PDB file of C-alpha atoms and ligand atoms in Angstrom:
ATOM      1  CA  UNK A   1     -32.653 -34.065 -18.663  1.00  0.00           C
ATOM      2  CA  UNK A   2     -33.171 -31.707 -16.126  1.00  0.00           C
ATOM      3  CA  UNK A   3     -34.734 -28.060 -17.124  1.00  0.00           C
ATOM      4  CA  UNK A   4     -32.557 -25.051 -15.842  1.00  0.00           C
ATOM      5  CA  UNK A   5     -35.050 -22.244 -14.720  1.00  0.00           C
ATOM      6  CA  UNK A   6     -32.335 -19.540 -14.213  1.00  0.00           C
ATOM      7  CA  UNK A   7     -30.907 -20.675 -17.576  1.00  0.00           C
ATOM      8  CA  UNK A   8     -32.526 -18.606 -20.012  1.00  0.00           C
ATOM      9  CA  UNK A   9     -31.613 -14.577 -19.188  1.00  0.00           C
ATOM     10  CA  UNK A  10     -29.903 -12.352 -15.927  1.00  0.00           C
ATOM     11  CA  UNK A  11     -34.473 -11.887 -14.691  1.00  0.00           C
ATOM     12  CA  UNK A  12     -34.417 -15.648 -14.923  1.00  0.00           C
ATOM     13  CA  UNK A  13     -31.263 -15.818 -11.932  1.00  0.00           C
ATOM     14  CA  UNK A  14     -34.206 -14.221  -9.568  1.00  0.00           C
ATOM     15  CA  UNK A  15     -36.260 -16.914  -9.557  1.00  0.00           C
ATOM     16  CA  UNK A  16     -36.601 -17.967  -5.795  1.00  0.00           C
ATOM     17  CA  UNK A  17     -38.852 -20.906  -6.107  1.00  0.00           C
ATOM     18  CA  UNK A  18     -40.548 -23.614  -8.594  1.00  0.00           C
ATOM     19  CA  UNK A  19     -42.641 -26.189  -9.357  1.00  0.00           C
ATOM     20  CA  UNK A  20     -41.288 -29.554 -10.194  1.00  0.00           C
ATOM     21  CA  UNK A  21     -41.713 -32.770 -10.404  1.00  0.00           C
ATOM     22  CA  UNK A  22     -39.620 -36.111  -8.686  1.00  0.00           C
ATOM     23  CA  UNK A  23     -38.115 -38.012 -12.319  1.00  0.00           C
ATOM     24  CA  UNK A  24     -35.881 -40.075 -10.277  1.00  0.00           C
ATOM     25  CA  UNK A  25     -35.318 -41.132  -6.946  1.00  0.00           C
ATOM     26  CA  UNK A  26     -32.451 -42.606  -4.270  1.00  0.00           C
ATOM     27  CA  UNK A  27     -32.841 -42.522  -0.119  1.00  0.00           C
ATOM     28  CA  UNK A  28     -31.048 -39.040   0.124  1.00  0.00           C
ATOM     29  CA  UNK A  29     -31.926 -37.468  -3.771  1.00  0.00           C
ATOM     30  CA  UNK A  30     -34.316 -36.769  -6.123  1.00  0.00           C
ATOM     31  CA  UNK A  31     -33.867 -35.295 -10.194  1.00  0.00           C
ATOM     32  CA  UNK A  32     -36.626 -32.892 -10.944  1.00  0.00           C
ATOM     33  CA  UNK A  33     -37.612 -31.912 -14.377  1.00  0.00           C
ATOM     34  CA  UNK A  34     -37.000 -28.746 -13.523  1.00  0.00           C
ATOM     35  CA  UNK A  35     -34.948 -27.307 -11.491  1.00  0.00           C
ATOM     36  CA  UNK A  36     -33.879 -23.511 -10.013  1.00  0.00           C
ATOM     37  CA  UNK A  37     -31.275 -24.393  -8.003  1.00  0.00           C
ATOM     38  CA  UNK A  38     -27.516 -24.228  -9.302  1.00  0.00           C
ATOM     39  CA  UNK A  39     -25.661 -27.339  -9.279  1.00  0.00           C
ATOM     40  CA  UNK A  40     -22.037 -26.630  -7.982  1.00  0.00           C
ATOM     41  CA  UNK A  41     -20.013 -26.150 -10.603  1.00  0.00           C
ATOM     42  CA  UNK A  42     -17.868 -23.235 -12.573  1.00  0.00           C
ATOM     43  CA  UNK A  43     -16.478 -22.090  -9.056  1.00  0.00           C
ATOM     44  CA  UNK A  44     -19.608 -21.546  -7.853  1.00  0.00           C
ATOM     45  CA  UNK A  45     -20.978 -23.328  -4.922  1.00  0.00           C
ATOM     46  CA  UNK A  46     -24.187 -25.128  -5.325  1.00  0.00           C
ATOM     47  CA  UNK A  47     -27.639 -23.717  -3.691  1.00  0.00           C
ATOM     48  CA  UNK A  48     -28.988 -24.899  -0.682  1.00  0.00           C
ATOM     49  CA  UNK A  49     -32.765 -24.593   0.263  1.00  0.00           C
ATOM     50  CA  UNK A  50     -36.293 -26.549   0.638  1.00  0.00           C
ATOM     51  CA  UNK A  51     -38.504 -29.039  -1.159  1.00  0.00           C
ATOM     52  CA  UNK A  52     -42.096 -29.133   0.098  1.00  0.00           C
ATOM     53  CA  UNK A  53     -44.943 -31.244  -1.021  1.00  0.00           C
ATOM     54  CA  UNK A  54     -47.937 -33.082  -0.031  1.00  0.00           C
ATOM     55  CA  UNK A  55     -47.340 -34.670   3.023  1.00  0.00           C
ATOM     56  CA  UNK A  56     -43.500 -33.833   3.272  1.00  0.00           C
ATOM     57  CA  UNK A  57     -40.681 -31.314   3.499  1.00  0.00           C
ATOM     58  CA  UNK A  58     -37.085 -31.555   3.954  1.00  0.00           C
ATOM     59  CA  UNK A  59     -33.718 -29.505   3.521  1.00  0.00           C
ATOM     60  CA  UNK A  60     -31.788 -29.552   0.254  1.00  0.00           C
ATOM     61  CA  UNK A  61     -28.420 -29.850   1.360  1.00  0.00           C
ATOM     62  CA  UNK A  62     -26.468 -29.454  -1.575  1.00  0.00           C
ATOM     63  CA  UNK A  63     -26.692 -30.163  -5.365  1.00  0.00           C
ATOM     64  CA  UNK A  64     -24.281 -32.295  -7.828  1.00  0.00           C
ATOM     65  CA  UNK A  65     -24.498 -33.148 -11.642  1.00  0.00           C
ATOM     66  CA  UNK A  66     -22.879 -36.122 -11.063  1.00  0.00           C
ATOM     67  CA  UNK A  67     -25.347 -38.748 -12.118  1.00  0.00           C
ATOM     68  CA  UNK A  68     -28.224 -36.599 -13.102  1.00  0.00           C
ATOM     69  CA  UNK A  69     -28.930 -33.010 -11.247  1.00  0.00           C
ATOM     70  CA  UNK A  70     -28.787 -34.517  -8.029  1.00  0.00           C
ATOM     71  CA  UNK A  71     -31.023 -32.693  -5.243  1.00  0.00           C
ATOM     72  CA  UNK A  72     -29.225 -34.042  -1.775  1.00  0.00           C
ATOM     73  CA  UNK A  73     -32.116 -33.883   0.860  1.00  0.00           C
ATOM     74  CA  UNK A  74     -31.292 -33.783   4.538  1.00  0.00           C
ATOM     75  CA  UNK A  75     -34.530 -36.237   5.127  1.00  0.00           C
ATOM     76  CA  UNK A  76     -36.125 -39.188   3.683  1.00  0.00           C
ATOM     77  CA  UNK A  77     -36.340 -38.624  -0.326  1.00  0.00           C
ATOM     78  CA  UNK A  78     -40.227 -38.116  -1.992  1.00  0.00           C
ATOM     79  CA  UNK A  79     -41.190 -40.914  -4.229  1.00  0.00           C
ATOM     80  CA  UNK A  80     -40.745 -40.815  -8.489  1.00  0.00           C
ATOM     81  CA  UNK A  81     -43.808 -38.633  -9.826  1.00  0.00           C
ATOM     82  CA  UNK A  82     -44.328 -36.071  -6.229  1.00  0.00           C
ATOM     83  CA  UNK A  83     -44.705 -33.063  -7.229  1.00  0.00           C
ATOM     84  CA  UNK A  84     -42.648 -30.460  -5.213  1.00  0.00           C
ATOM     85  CA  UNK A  85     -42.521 -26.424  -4.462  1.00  0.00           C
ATOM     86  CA  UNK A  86     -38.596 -25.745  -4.305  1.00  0.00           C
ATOM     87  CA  UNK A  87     -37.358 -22.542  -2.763  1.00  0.00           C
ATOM     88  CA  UNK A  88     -33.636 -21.613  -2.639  1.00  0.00           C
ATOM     89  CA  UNK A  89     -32.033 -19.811   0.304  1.00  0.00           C
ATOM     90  CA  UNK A  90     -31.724 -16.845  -1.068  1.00  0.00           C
ATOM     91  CA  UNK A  91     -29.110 -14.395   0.971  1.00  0.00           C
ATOM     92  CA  UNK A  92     -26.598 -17.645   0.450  1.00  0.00           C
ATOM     93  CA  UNK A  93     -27.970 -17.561  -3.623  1.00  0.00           C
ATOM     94  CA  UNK A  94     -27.887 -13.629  -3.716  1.00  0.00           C
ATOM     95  CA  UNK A  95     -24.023 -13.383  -2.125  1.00  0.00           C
ATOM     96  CA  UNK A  96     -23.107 -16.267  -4.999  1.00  0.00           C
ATOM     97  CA  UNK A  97     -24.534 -13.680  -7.795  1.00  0.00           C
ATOM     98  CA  UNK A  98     -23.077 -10.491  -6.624  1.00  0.00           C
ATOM     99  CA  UNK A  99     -19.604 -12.501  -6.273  1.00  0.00           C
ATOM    100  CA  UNK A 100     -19.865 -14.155  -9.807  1.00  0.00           C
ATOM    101  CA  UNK A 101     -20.619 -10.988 -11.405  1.00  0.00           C
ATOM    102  CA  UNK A 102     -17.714  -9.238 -10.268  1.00  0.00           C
ATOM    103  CA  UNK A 103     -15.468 -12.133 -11.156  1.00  0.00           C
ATOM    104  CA  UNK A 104     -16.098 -11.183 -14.576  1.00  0.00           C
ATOM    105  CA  UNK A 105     -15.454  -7.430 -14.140  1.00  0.00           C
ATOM    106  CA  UNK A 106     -11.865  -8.422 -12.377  1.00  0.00           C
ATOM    107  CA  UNK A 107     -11.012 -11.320 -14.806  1.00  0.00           C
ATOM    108  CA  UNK A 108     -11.636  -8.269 -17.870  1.00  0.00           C
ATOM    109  CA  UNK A 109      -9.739  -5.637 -15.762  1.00  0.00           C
ATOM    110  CA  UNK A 110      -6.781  -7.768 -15.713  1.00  0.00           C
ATOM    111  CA  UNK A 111      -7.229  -9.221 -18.772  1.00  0.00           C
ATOM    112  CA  UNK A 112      -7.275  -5.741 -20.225  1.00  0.00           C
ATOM    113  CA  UNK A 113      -4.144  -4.345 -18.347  1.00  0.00           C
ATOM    114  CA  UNK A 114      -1.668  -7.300 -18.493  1.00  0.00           C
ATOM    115  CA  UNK A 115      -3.827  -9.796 -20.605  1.00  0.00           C
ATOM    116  CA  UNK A 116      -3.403 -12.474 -17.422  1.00  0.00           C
ATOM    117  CA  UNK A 117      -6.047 -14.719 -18.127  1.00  0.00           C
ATOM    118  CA  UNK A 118      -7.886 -16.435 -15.058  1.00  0.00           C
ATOM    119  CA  UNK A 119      -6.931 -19.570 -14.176  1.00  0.00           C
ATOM    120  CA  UNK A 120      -9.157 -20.333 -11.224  1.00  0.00           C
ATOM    121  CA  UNK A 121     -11.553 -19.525  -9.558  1.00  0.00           C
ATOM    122  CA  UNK A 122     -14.125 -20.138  -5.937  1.00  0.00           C
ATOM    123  CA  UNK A 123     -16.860 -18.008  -5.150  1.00  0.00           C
ATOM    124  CA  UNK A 124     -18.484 -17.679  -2.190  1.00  0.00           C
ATOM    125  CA  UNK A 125     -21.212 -15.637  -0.567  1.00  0.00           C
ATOM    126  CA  UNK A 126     -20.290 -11.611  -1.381  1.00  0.00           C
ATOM    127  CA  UNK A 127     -16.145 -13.443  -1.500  1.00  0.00           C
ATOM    128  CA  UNK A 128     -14.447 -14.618  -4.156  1.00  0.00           C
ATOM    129  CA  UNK A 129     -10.424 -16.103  -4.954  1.00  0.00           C
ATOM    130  CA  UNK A 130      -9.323 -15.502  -8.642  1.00  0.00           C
ATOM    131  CA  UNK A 131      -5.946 -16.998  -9.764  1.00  0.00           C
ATOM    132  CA  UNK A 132      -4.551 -15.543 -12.811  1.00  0.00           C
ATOM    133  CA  UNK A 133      -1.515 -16.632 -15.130  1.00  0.00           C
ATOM    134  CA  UNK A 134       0.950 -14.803 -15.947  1.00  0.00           C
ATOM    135  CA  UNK A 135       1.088 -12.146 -13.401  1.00  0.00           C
ATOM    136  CA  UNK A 136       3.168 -10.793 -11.199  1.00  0.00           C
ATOM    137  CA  UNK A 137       1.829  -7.579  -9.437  1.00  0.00           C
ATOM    138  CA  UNK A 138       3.079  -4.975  -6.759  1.00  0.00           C
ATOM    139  CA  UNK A 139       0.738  -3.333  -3.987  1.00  0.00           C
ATOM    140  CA  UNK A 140       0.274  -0.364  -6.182  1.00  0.00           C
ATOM    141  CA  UNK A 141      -1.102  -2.845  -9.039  1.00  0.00           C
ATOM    142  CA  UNK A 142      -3.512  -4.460  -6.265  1.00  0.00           C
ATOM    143  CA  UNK A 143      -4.847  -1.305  -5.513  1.00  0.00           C
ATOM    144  CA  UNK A 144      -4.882   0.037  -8.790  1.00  0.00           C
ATOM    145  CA  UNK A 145      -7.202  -3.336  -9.613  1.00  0.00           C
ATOM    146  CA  UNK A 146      -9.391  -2.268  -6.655  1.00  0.00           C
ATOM    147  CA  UNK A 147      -9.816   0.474  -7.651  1.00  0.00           C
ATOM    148  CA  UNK A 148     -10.490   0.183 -11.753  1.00  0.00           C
ATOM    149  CA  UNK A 149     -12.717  -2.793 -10.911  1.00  0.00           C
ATOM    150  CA  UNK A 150     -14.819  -0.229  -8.221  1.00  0.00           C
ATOM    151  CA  UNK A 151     -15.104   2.695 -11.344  1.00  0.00           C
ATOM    152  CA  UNK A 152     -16.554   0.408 -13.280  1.00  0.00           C
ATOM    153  CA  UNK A 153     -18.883  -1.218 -10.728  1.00  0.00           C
ATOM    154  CA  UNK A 154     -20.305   2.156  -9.952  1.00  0.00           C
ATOM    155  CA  UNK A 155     -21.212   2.849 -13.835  1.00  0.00           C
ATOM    156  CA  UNK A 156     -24.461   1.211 -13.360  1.00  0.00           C
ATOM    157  CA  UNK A 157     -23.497  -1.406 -16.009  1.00  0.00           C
ATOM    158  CA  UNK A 158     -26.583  -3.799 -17.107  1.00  0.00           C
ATOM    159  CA  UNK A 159     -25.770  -7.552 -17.387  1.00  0.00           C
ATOM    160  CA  UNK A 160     -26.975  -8.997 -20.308  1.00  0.00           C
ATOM    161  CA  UNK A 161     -27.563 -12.888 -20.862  1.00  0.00           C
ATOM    162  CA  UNK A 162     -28.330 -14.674 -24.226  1.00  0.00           C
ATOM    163  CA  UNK A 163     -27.526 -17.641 -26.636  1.00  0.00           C
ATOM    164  CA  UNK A 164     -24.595 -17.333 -29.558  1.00  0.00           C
ATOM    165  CA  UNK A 165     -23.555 -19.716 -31.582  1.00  0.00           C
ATOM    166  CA  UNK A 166     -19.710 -21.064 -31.017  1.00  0.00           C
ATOM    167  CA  UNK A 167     -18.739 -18.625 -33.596  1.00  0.00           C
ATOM    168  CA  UNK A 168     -19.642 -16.016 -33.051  1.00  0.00           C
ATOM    169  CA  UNK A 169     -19.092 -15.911 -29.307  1.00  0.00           C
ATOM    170  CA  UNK A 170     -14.961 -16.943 -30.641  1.00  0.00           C
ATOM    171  CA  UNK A 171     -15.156 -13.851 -32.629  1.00  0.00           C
ATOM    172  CA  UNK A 172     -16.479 -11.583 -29.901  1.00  0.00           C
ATOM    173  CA  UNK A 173     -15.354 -12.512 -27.039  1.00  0.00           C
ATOM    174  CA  UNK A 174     -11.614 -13.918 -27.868  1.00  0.00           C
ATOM    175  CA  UNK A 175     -11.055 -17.625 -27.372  1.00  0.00           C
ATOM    176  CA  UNK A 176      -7.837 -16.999 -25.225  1.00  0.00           C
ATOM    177  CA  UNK A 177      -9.396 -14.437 -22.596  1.00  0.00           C
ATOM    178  CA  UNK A 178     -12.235 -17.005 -21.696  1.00  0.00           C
ATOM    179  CA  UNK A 179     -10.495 -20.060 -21.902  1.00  0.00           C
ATOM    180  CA  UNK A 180     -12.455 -21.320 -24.916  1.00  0.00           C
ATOM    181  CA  UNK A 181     -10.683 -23.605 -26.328  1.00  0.00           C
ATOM    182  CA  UNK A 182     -11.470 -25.839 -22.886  1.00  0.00           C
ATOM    183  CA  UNK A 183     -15.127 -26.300 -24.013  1.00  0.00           C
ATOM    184  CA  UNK A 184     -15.898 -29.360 -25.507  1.00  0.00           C
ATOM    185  CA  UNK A 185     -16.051 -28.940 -29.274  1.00  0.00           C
ATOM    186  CA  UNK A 186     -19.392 -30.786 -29.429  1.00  0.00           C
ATOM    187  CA  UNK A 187     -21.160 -27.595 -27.800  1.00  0.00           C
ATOM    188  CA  UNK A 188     -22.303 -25.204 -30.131  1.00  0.00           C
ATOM    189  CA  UNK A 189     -24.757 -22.749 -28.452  1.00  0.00           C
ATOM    190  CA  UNK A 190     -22.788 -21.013 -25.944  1.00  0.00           C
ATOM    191  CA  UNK A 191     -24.795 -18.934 -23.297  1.00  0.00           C
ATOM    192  CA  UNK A 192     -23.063 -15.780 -22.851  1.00  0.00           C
ATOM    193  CA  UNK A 193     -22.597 -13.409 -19.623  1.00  0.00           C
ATOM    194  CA  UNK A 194     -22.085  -9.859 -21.076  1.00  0.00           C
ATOM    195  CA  UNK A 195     -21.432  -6.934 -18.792  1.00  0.00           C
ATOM    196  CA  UNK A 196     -20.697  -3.788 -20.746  1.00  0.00           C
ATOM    197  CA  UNK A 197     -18.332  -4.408 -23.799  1.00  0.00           C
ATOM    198  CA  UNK A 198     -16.992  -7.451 -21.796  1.00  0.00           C
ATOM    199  CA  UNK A 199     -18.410 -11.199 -23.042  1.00  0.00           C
ATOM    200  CA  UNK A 200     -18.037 -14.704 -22.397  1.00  0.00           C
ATOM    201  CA  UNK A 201     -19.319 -17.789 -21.991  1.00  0.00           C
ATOM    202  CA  UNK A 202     -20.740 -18.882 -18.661  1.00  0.00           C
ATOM    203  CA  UNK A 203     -23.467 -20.912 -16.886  1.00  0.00           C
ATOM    204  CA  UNK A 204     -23.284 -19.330 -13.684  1.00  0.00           C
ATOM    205  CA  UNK A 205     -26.297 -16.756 -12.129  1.00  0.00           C
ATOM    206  CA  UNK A 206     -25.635 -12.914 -11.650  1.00  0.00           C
ATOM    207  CA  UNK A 207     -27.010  -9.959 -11.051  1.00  0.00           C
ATOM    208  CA  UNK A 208     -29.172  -7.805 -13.496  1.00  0.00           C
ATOM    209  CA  UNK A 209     -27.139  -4.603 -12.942  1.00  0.00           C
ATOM    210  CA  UNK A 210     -23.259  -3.746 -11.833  1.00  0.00           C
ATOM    211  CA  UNK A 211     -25.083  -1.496  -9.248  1.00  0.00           C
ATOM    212  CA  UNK A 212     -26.081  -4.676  -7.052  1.00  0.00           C
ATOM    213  CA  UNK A 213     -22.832  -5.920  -6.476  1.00  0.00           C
ATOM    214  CA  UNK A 214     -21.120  -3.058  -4.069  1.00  0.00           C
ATOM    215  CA  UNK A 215     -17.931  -1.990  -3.307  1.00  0.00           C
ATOM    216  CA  UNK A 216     -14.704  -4.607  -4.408  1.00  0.00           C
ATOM    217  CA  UNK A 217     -12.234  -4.737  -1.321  1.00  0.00           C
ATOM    218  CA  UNK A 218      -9.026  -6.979  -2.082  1.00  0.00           C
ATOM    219  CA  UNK A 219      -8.232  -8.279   1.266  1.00  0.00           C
ATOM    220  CA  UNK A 220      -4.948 -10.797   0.032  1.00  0.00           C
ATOM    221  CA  UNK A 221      -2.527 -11.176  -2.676  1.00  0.00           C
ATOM    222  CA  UNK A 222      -0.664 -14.583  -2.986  1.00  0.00           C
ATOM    223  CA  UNK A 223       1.666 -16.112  -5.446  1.00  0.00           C
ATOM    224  CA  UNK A 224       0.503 -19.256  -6.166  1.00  0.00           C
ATOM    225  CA  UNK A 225       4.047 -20.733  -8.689  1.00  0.00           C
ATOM    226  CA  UNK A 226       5.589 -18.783 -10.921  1.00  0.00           C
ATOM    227  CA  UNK A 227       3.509 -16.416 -12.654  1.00  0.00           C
ATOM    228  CA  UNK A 228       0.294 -17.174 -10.919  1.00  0.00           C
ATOM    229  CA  UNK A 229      -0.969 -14.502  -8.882  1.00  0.00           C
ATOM    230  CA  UNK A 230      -4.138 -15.046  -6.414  1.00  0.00           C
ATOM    231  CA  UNK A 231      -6.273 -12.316  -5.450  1.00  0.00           C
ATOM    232  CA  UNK A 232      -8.870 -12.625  -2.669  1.00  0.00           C
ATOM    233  CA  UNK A 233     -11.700 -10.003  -2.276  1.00  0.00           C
ATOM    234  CA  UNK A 234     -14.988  -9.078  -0.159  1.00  0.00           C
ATOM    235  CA  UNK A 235     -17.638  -7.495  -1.801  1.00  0.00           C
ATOM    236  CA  UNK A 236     -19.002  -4.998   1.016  1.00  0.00           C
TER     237      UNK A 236
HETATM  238 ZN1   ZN B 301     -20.252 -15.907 -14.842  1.00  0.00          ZN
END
């Protein structure tokens, strides 16, 4: 099992670059013990950076849980037991943060409003495409969202992230907003994204503060089927 360093709180999601140490092995891989990149997943894209160690360095191309937390390397793979210095490309890891956090400040400002709940979702760098169900919106709702989502970026709002129990995290955040009931019932420890009154469960990395992310621009609105509504925005 691989050790996620930006796991633990939103000061952890700054960690640039680790220590670690090769577990396992292929030609283009390694699985470290531990680990700061993000493995794609949730929406968000995976990170992409550099391994270094004695004798070596080489690109890390992208990273997959399938089979282990895979580390794909551009280059020949170090051998079981290197130790390696990992550092993430940040501005790509950064843009991934700023986008993820606002996510959940959109997802709660329609939730709140219509109670659509969101559907979909792909981040990228300072971008992001939410799909919600049901909704149905005019252009005065789209700018309506723009703006509610901006008013509350600007409040300064701290992002807390900590560990709840399944039951408690049902009770406070609602199991229907965040699409709760999806989560295997076999997890019980839920880490939780909180930003202002608004929780829920995720494993993604975002900012410490609401202040980071900048201003929300919608730049599309697409139906997507009946009901389903996708919204596409730049954080500038
Ligand atoms: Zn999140």
């Amino acid at each position: 099992m691989t050790e996620f360093l930006y796991m633990k709180d939103a000061e952890a999601c700054y960690i640039k670059d680790f220590e670690g140490t090769v577990t396992k092995a292929g030609d283009d891989w390694v699985i470290l013990d531990r680990t700061a990149f993000y493995p794609e997943g949730g929406g968000q894209p995976s990170d992409t950076g550099r391994l270094i160690w004695e004798g070596g360095s080489t690109r890390v191309i992208s990273v997959s849980k399938k089979g282990g937390v895979r580390h794909y390397l551009e280059g020949a793979a170090p051998v079981k037991g290197t130790e390696v210095h990992g550092i993430i490309d940040w501005e790509r890891r950064y843009g991934h943060m700023r986008a993820h956090t606002s996510q959940h400040i959109i997802s709660a400002v329609v939730w709140d409003r219509w109670q659509a709940k969101t559907v979909g979702n792909q981040l990228y760098k300072a971008k992001a495409r939410i799909d919600f169900h049901p909704l149905k919106l005019t252009q005065e709702d789209v700018e309506w969202i723009e703006e509610e989502c901006n008013r509350r970026i600007s409040q300064n709002i701290e992002v807390q992230i900590y560990e709840l129990s399944r039951e408690e995290a049902e009770e406070k955040a609602g199991v229907e907003r965040c699409n709760m009931e999806l989560l295997p019932k076999s997890i019980r420890k839920l880490r939780i994204v909180q930003v202002g009154d608004e929780i829920c469960p995720c494993a993604g990395t975002h900012v410490r503060n609401t202040s980071e992310i900048g201003t929300l621009k919608i730049i599309k609105k697409e139906s997507k089927g009946k009901m389903r509504t996708r919204i596409t925005y730049e954080l500038v």
